[in-house]
Amino acid sequence: MATLTKEEGGGSVLVHQLSKHKSQRPFRKLKGSVQGVKFHPTKPWFLITTQRNVRIYNLVQQELVKTLQPGVKWISSVDVHPQGDNIIVGSYDKKLSWFDLDLSVKPYRSIRYHKQAIRQVQFSRKFPLFATASDDGSIQIYHGKVYDDLNQNPLIVPLKILRGHEIRSNLGVLDCLFHPIQPWLLSSGADGAIRLWT
């Protein structure tokens, strides 16, 4: 389990070993404001999102694997595809970046369909879908097919725009989460509403 504190830099990242009842600060020397952390679903990798890049560390070998460079001003969120080879990054400058970890540290594809900041990006764990939640009050659903054939690039197709949250104080949809089994999406907004989309 990992948590963030309000400190600046890597000292704000705490990794907890629940079985041993221990906590560590393994990234003390990391510079920059940490925006978020996430464990990789299939490998012993740990993702640290700073303002401008995503650093991937191998926890077993205790080394930096690679640094993803989305080319945005401020990263808001990151999610890893369930198969583990693709990552999406959302930013406050309205851009979604899709990374294929086997190709490059630069985005495979960048998409800019929202009119305001992207607050959250989320892959579905069961279906070939992903979503972006934005301050423009909308959630955009995409078909994101990843093929087993490594020679074939991922297929990314915009499917639907969901609207239902009111914008309050220039904030729209703050978070979204796919249901683990059903083709449902939950969203929360600055209007104080939590919505279930089916």
XYZ file of N, CA, C and O in Angstrom, residues 50-196:
588
model
N 4.823 13.030 -11.142
C 5.186 14.383 -10.728
C 4.432 15.363 -11.629
O 3.582 14.949 -12.416
N 4.765 16.626 -11.533
C 4.035 17.628 -12.298
C 4.172 17.424 -13.804
O 3.209 17.587 -14.543
N 5.340 17.014 -14.279
C 5.572 16.944 -15.733
C 5.911 15.561 -16.283
O 5.997 15.405 -17.492
N 6.132 14.559 -15.424
C 6.455 13.238 -15.958
C 5.987 12.128 -15.026
O 5.544 12.388 -13.914
N 6.086 10.901 -15.531
C 5.724 9.716 -14.760
C 6.971 8.851 -14.669
O 7.510 8.419 -15.693
N 7.432 8.622 -13.459
C 8.620 7.789 -13.241
C 8.174 6.397 -12.844
O 7.309 6.243 -11.983
N 8.771 5.393 -13.483
C 8.446 4.004 -13.185
C 9.665 3.369 -12.532
O 10.750 3.345 -13.119
N 9.473 2.859 -11.312
C 10.553 2.236 -10.549
C 10.290 0.748 -10.400
O 9.151 0.322 -10.218
N 11.363 -0.047 -10.458
C 11.291 -1.473 -10.161
C 11.544 -1.628 -8.668
O 12.629 -1.306 -8.175
N 10.558 -2.131 -7.931
C 10.682 -2.246 -6.477
C 11.623 -3.373 -6.061
O 12.249 -3.299 -5.008
N 11.731 -4.416 -6.886
C 12.609 -5.541 -6.546
C 14.069 -5.153 -6.752
O 14.913 -5.360 -5.875
N 14.385 -4.585 -7.911
C 15.769 -4.207 -8.215
C 16.116 -2.814 -7.674
O 17.266 -2.401 -7.736
N 15.119 -2.096 -7.172
C 15.283 -0.761 -6.598
C 16.011 0.190 -7.552
O 17.039 0.779 -7.226
N 15.442 0.292 -8.765
C 16.027 1.185 -9.760
C 14.934 1.790 -10.629
O 13.826 1.262 -10.718
N 15.296 2.900 -11.269
C 14.387 3.569 -12.194
C 14.339 2.776 -13.495
O 15.379 2.496 -14.098
N 13.145 2.405 -13.935
C 12.970 1.662 -15.185
C 12.934 2.628 -16.362
O 13.662 2.478 -17.336
N 12.044 3.642 -16.281
C 11.938 4.659 -17.332
C 11.144 5.845 -16.821
O 10.427 5.745 -15.830
N 11.304 6.950 -17.519
C 10.566 8.174 -17.208
C 9.734 8.548 -18.426
O 10.270 8.836 -19.486
N 8.407 8.520 -18.265
C 7.501 8.880 -19.351
C 7.373 10.394 -19.414
O 7.217 11.053 -18.385
N 7.430 10.944 -20.629
C 7.391 12.382 -20.839
C 6.189 12.747 -21.715
O 6.291 12.746 -22.938
N 5.050 13.052 -21.085
C 3.859 13.348 -21.886
C 3.877 14.697 -22.584
O 3.057 14.934 -23.459
N 4.780 15.595 -22.202
C 4.839 16.907 -22.847
C 3.684 17.811 -22.461
O 3.198 18.583 -23.284
N 3.236 17.719 -21.218
C 2.150 18.558 -20.720
C 2.681 19.467 -19.615
O 3.762 19.236 -19.077
N 1.893 20.481 -19.264
C 2.329 21.427 -18.237
C 2.118 20.892 -16.821
O 2.904 21.160 -15.928
N 1.003 20.153 -16.611
C 0.705 19.689 -15.260
C -0.141 18.415 -15.347
O -1.282 18.449 -15.782
N 0.413 17.296 -14.895
C -0.290 16.012 -14.911
C -1.301 15.973 -13.770
O -0.999 16.363 -12.642
N -2.506 15.493 -14.065
C -3.546 15.386 -13.047
C -3.761 13.950 -12.582
O -4.050 13.717 -11.410
N -3.646 12.982 -13.492
C -3.955 11.595 -13.137
C -3.293 10.629 -14.106
O -2.904 11.009 -15.210
N -3.190 9.388 -13.668
C -2.572 8.342 -14.482
C -3.260 7.015 -14.157
O -3.725 6.811 -13.031
N -3.363 6.147 -15.155
C -3.879 4.793 -14.918
C -3.147 3.823 -15.837
O -2.691 4.194 -16.919
N -3.055 2.581 -15.376
C -2.353 1.531 -16.101
C -3.375 0.538 -16.636
O -4.292 0.126 -15.909
N -3.231 0.153 -17.903
C -4.107 -0.847 -18.503
C -3.973 -2.162 -17.732
O -2.876 -2.499 -17.275
N -5.049 -2.931 -17.579
C -4.970 -4.190 -16.828
C -3.912 -5.172 -17.332
O -3.353 -5.945 -16.548
N -3.599 -5.152 -18.633
C -2.547 -6.027 -19.148
C -1.154 -5.488 -18.853
O -0.175 -6.205 -18.963
N -1.052 -4.211 -18.506
C 0.182 -3.636 -18.002
C 1.119 -2.965 -18.977
O 2.073 -2.327 -18.556
N 0.890 -3.056 -20.276
C 1.830 -2.493 -21.242
C 1.444 -1.105 -21.749
O 2.165 -0.520 -22.551
N 0.304 -0.581 -21.320
C -0.163 0.722 -21.775
C -0.593 1.572 -20.583
O -1.159 1.059 -19.619
N -0.325 2.868 -20.682
C -0.634 3.808 -19.607
C -1.300 5.033 -20.218
O -0.893 5.494 -21.291
N -2.335 5.551 -19.532
C -2.935 6.811 -19.949
C -2.644 7.865 -18.882
O -2.614 7.569 -17.686
N -2.415 9.094 -19.362
C -2.088 10.219 -18.494
C -3.014 11.375 -18.839
O -3.125 11.757 -19.997
N -3.696 11.921 -17.829
C -4.537 13.097 -18.016
C -3.830 14.325 -17.472
O -3.010 14.226 -16.561
N -4.154 15.490 -18.015
C -3.466 16.707 -17.573
C -4.451 17.857 -17.408
O -5.538 17.860 -17.986
N -4.018 18.843 -16.625
C -4.836 20.029 -16.408
C -4.876 20.925 -17.642
O -5.694 21.834 -17.705
N -4.003 20.687 -18.627
C -4.071 21.453 -19.867
C -4.836 20.704 -20.958
O -4.504 20.775 -22.131
N -5.872 19.953 -20.539
C -6.907 19.359 -21.408
C -6.424 18.201 -22.275
O -7.125 17.783 -23.179
N -5.244 17.674 -22.045
C -4.681 16.672 -22.936
C -4.667 15.283 -22.294
O -4.351 15.130 -21.120
N -5.012 14.269 -23.094
C -4.902 12.863 -22.701
C -3.759 12.264 -23.517
O -3.726 12.403 -24.731
N -2.830 11.591 -22.844
C -1.698 10.951 -23.519
C -1.758 9.453 -23.281
O -1.911 9.003 -22.146
N -1.617 8.674 -24.362
C -1.599 7.206 -24.291
C -0.168 6.769 -24.554
O 0.426 7.115 -25.568
N 0.385 5.978 -23.629
C 1.739 5.458 -23.765
C 1.700 3.959 -23.973
O 0.996 3.241 -23.262
N 2.469 3.482 -24.941
C 2.751 2.065 -25.097
C 4.162 1.870 -24.545
O 5.133 2.373 -25.114
N 4.275 1.168 -23.426
C 5.565 1.037 -22.745
C 6.599 0.294 -23.570
O 7.796 0.423 -23.326
N 6.150 -0.487 -24.552
C 7.085 -1.219 -25.414
C 7.645 -0.335 -26.529
O 8.633 -0.702 -27.158
N 7.011 0.815 -26.782
C 7.438 1.660 -27.899
C 8.402 2.765 -27.481
O 9.516 2.843 -27.982
N 7.949 3.647 -26.574
C 8.718 4.862 -26.336
C 8.340 5.497 -24.997
O 7.318 5.152 -24.407
N 9.156 6.458 -24.556
C 8.829 7.250 -23.374
C 7.995 8.474 -23.764
O 7.553 9.216 -22.909
N 7.783 8.662 -25.051
C 6.911 9.721 -25.572
C 5.541 9.104 -25.862
O 5.433 7.908 -26.115
N 4.464 9.905 -25.866
C 3.125 9.339 -26.099
C 2.980 8.685 -27.468
O 3.457 9.219 -28.464
N 2.304 7.543 -27.487
C 1.927 6.902 -28.745
C 0.872 7.763 -29.430
O 0.877 7.937 -30.641
N -0.043 8.321 -28.611
C -1.097 9.175 -29.153
C -1.512 10.195 -28.099
O -1.623 9.868 -26.929
N -1.745 11.421 -28.518
C -2.257 12.477 -27.647
C -3.617 12.916 -28.168
O -3.798 13.105 -29.377
N -4.564 13.085 -27.257
C -5.940 13.431 -27.617
C -6.329 14.680 -26.831
O -6.071 14.772 -25.632
N -6.993 15.608 -27.504
C -7.419 16.839 -26.839
C -8.867 17.125 -27.218
O -9.138 17.959 -28.079
N -9.809 16.440 -26.552
C -11.227 16.623 -26.847
C -11.961 17.430 -25.794
O -13.049 17.916 -26.047
N -11.403 17.540 -24.587
C -12.077 18.302 -23.532
C -11.808 19.796 -23.687
O -10.769 20.206 -24.201
N -12.747 20.608 -23.183
C -12.602 22.062 -23.248
C -11.964 22.633 -21.992
O -11.560 23.788 -21.980
N -11.900 21.842 -20.917
C -11.285 22.268 -19.658
C -10.362 21.150 -19.158
O -10.195 20.127 -19.817
N -9.807 21.341 -17.979
C -8.830 20.409 -17.415
C -9.404 19.006 -17.245
O -10.568 18.834 -16.895
N -8.569 18.002 -17.501
C -8.925 16.611 -17.222
C -8.545 16.330 -15.772
O -7.394 16.504 -15.381
N -9.505 15.901 -14.981
C -9.273 15.622 -13.564
C -8.917 14.161 -13.303
O -8.175 13.858 -12.375
N -9.488 13.239 -14.089
C -9.264 11.815 -13.822
C -9.294 11.030 -15.124
O -10.045 11.361 -16.041
N -8.450 10.004 -15.187
C -8.475 9.031 -16.275
C -8.617 7.652 -15.643
O -8.094 7.413 -14.563
N -9.332 6.756 -16.328
C -9.608 5.448 -15.725
C -9.825 4.395 -16.801
O -10.620 4.587 -17.706
N -9.101 3.273 -16.691
C -9.348 2.098 -17.520
C -10.397 1.222 -16.854
O -10.437 1.125 -15.626
N -11.211 0.555 -17.663
C -12.076 -0.506 -17.149
C -11.217 -1.749 -16.982
O -10.385 -2.055 -17.840
N -11.406 -2.478 -15.899
C -10.625 -3.691 -15.646
C -11.164 -4.892 -16.413
O -10.462 -5.876 -16.581
N -12.415 -4.820 -16.889
C -13.025 -5.963 -17.569
C -13.302 -5.731 -19.054
O -13.224 -6.655 -19.849
N -13.620 -4.504 -19.426
C -14.022 -4.199 -20.797
C -12.957 -3.330 -21.481
O -12.201 -2.634 -20.807
N -12.895 -3.337 -22.813
C -11.904 -2.499 -23.521
C -12.346 -1.040 -23.589
O -12.577 -0.480 -24.662
N -12.510 -0.437 -22.413
C -12.988 0.936 -22.309
C -12.072 1.740 -21.401
O -11.425 1.187 -20.507
N -12.037 3.052 -21.634
C -11.440 3.954 -20.662
C -12.206 5.269 -20.699
O -12.950 5.550 -21.645
N -12.066 6.044 -19.624
C -12.847 7.271 -19.479
C -11.960 8.413 -19.006
O -10.940 8.201 -18.352
N -12.390 9.635 -19.361
C -11.747 10.852 -18.863
C -12.828 11.737 -18.259
O -13.901 11.903 -18.843
N -12.548 12.292 -17.075
C -13.476 13.203 -16.395
C -12.861 14.595 -16.398
O -11.676 14.754 -16.118
N -13.684 15.611 -16.681
C -13.131 16.944 -16.913
C -13.922 18.038 -16.199
O -15.092 17.865 -15.845
N -13.252 19.186 -16.038
C -13.895 20.369 -15.475
C -14.898 20.997 -16.428
O -15.607 21.919 -16.038
N -14.982 20.516 -17.679
C -16.014 21.029 -18.582
C -17.376 20.394 -18.293
O -18.349 20.650 -18.986
N -17.437 19.542 -17.245
C -18.694 18.922 -16.831
C -19.020 17.640 -17.561
O -20.103 17.088 -17.381
N -18.099 17.143 -18.366
C -18.380 15.936 -19.150
C -17.421 14.806 -18.810
O -16.336 15.025 -18.281
N -17.873 13.610 -19.144
C -17.048 12.405 -19.082
C -17.027 11.853 -20.498
O -18.082 11.709 -21.123
N -15.843 11.556 -20.992
C -15.751 10.994 -22.336
C -15.338 9.530 -22.223
O -14.368 9.202 -21.530
N -16.086 8.687 -22.909
C -15.837 7.243 -22.909
C -15.184 6.883 -24.246
O -15.631 7.308 -25.304
N -14.134 6.076 -24.170
C -13.390 5.644 -25.357
C -13.329 4.121 -25.390
O -13.275 3.468 -24.352
N -13.298 3.591 -26.608
C -12.946 2.188 -26.804
C -11.425 2.149 -26.918
O -10.846 2.859 -27.734
N -10.783 1.354 -26.076
C -9.327 1.241 -26.101
C -8.908 -0.214 -26.161
O -8.738 -0.848 -25.130
N -8.770 -0.732 -27.350
C -8.445 -2.149 -27.558
C -6.936 -2.323 -27.646
O -6.268 -1.699 -28.471
N -6.412 -3.199 -26.780
C -4.995 -3.551 -26.801
C -4.897 -4.983 -27.326
O -5.557 -5.886 -26.807
N -4.070 -5.181 -28.346
C -3.971 -6.486 -28.991
C -2.838 -7.313 -28.389
O -1.835 -6.765 -27.911
N -3.000 -8.641 -28.433
C -1.939 -9.543 -27.966
C -0.754 -9.542 -28.924
O 0.374 -9.780 -28.520
N -1.030 -9.266 -30.199
C 0.024 -9.167 -31.205
C 0.788 -7.864 -30.986
O 0.228 -6.773 -31.122
N 2.053 -7.957 -30.623
C 2.839 -6.763 -30.312
C 3.110 -5.887 -31.529
O 3.496 -4.730 -31.387
N 2.918 -6.421 -32.736
C 3.127 -5.638 -33.955
C 1.928 -4.759 -34.294
O 2.011 -3.931 -35.198
N 0.806 -4.966 -33.592
C -0.400 -4.198 -33.874
C -0.579 -3.118 -32.807
O -0.558 -3.402 -31.612
N -0.748 -1.887 -33.244
C -0.912 -0.765 -32.325
C -2.286 -0.790 -31.661
O -3.246 -1.307 -32.236
N -2.411 -0.200 -30.468
C -3.716 -0.134 -29.805
C -4.729 0.642 -30.650
O -4.376 1.580 -31.361
N -5.987 0.242 -30.550
C -7.082 0.908 -31.253
C -7.789 1.821 -30.258
O -8.275 1.365 -29.230
N -7.834 3.119 -30.543
C -8.447 4.105 -29.657
C -9.551 4.814 -30.436
O -9.279 5.470 -31.442
N -10.815 4.668 -29.968
C -11.961 5.249 -30.660
C -12.851 5.969 -29.646
O -13.285 5.360 -28.673
N -13.147 7.276 -29.844
C -14.107 7.954 -28.958
C -15.498 7.360 -29.150
O -15.931 7.151 -30.284
N -16.196 7.062 -28.042
C -17.516 6.441 -28.135
C -18.660 7.372 -27.755
O -19.612 7.523 -28.499
N -18.571 7.985 -26.568
C -19.723 8.719 -26.054
C -19.271 9.816 -25.103
O -18.280 9.670 -24.407
N -20.040 10.897 -25.073
C -19.825 11.982 -24.114
C -21.001 11.967 -23.148
O -22.165 12.056 -23.561
N -20.698 11.833 -21.866
C -21.720 11.817 -20.824
C -21.755 13.184 -20.143
O -20.730 13.699 -19.717
N -22.962 13.756 -20.061
C -23.139 15.035 -19.382
C -24.222 14.868 -18.331
O -25.221 14.221 -18.572
N -24.035 15.467 -17.180
C -25.029 15.350 -16.119
C -24.615 16.080 -14.852
O -25.428 16.305 -13.972
N -23.350 16.445 -14.760
C -22.861 17.194 -13.602
C -22.885 18.687 -13.904
O -22.555 19.113 -15.005
N -23.257 19.472 -12.902
C -23.223 20.923 -13.035
C -21.831 21.432 -12.673
O -21.148 20.859 -11.832
N -21.429 22.530 -13.316
C -20.129 23.137 -13.030
C -20.307 24.125 -11.882
O -21.191 24.983 -11.924
N -19.477 23.977 -10.851
C -19.508 24.865 -9.683
C -18.110 25.398 -9.432
O -17.167 24.627 -9.303
N -17.970 26.701 -9.356
C -16.669 27.358 -9.109
C -15.604 26.874 -10.091
O -14.485 26.558 -9.706
N -15.977 26.764 -11.358
C -15.090 26.322 -12.446
C -14.615 24.881 -12.293
O -13.625 24.489 -12.900
N -15.294 24.082 -11.486
C -14.976 22.667 -11.329
C -16.148 21.845 -11.835
O -17.305 22.163 -11.576
N -15.840 20.770 -12.559
C -16.884 19.926 -13.130
C -16.888 18.547 -12.510
O -17.217 18.367 -11.345
N -16.512 17.550 -13.310
C -16.447 16.168 -12.837
C -15.071 15.955 -12.211
O -14.048 16.146 -12.864
N -15.050 15.561 -10.949
C -13.793 15.447 -10.214
C -13.180 14.055 -10.266
O -11.963 13.905 -10.188
N -14.011 13.032 -10.393
C -13.487 11.665 -10.364
C -14.428 10.734 -11.112
O -15.621 11.020 -11.252
N -13.884 9.623 -11.581
C -14.699 8.580 -12.202
C -14.045 7.232 -11.931
O -12.831 7.144 -11.734
N -14.877 6.192 -11.917
C -14.395 4.850 -11.583
C -15.295 3.825 -12.250
O -16.519 3.887 -12.102
N -14.699 2.889 -12.980
C -15.472 1.802 -13.578
C -15.772 0.743 -12.536
O -14.940 0.448 -11.673
N -16.964 0.148 -12.634
C -17.340 -0.985 -11.782
C -16.450 -2.168 -12.155
O -16.141 -2.359 -13.337
N -16.002 -2.988 -11.196
C -15.074 -4.073 -11.536
C -15.674 -5.197 -12.380
O -14.940 -5.907 -13.061
N -17.009 -5.368 -12.371
C -17.625 -6.483 -13.094
C -18.597 -5.998 -14.165
O -18.585 -6.472 -15.292
N -19.454 -5.059 -13.809
C -20.500 -4.573 -14.711
C -19.967 -3.467 -15.628
O -18.988 -2.813 -15.304
N -20.630 -3.221 -16.765
C -20.235 -2.105 -17.641
C -20.823 -0.782 -17.141
O -21.552 -0.095 -17.844
N -20.517 -0.436 -15.900
C -21.034 0.767 -15.257
C -19.884 1.695 -14.933
O -18.758 1.270 -14.709
N -20.199 2.979 -14.871
C -19.217 3.994 -14.496
C -19.821 4.866 -13.397
O -20.957 5.312 -13.505
N -19.051 5.095 -12.346
C -19.444 6.007 -11.276
C -18.675 7.303 -11.456
O -17.494 7.278 -11.798
N -19.345 8.430 -11.208
C -18.665 9.724 -11.301
C -19.092 10.599 -10.132
O -20.207 10.480 -9.626
N -18.175 11.466 -9.728
C -18.492 12.440 -8.682
C -18.118 13.823 -9.204
O -17.123 13.979 -9.911
N -18.942 14.811 -8.846
C -18.721 16.155 -9.367
C -18.664 17.203 -8.280
O -18.996 16.952 -7.118
N -18.258 18.401 -8.674
C -18.199 19.530 -7.755
C -19.593 19.966 -7.318
O -19.734 20.711 -6.348
N -20.626 19.485 -8.013
C -22.006 19.799 -7.634
C -22.486 18.960 -6.451
O -23.626 19.084 -6.023
N -21.614 18.078 -5.931
C -21.959 17.252 -4.794
C -22.698 15.980 -5.161
O -23.131 15.236 -4.276
N -22.841 15.690 -6.432
C -23.580 14.513 -6.880
C -22.629 13.376 -7.239
O -21.533 13.604 -7.750
N -23.077 12.160 -6.952
C -22.404 10.951 -7.413
C -23.379 10.270 -8.367
O -24.532 10.016 -8.006
N -22.936 10.010 -9.583
C -23.822 9.447 -10.593
C -23.337 8.067 -11.029
O -22.136 7.819 -11.118
N -24.305 7.201 -11.324
C -24.038 5.873 -11.861
C -24.498 5.870 -13.301
O -25.678 6.118 -13.597
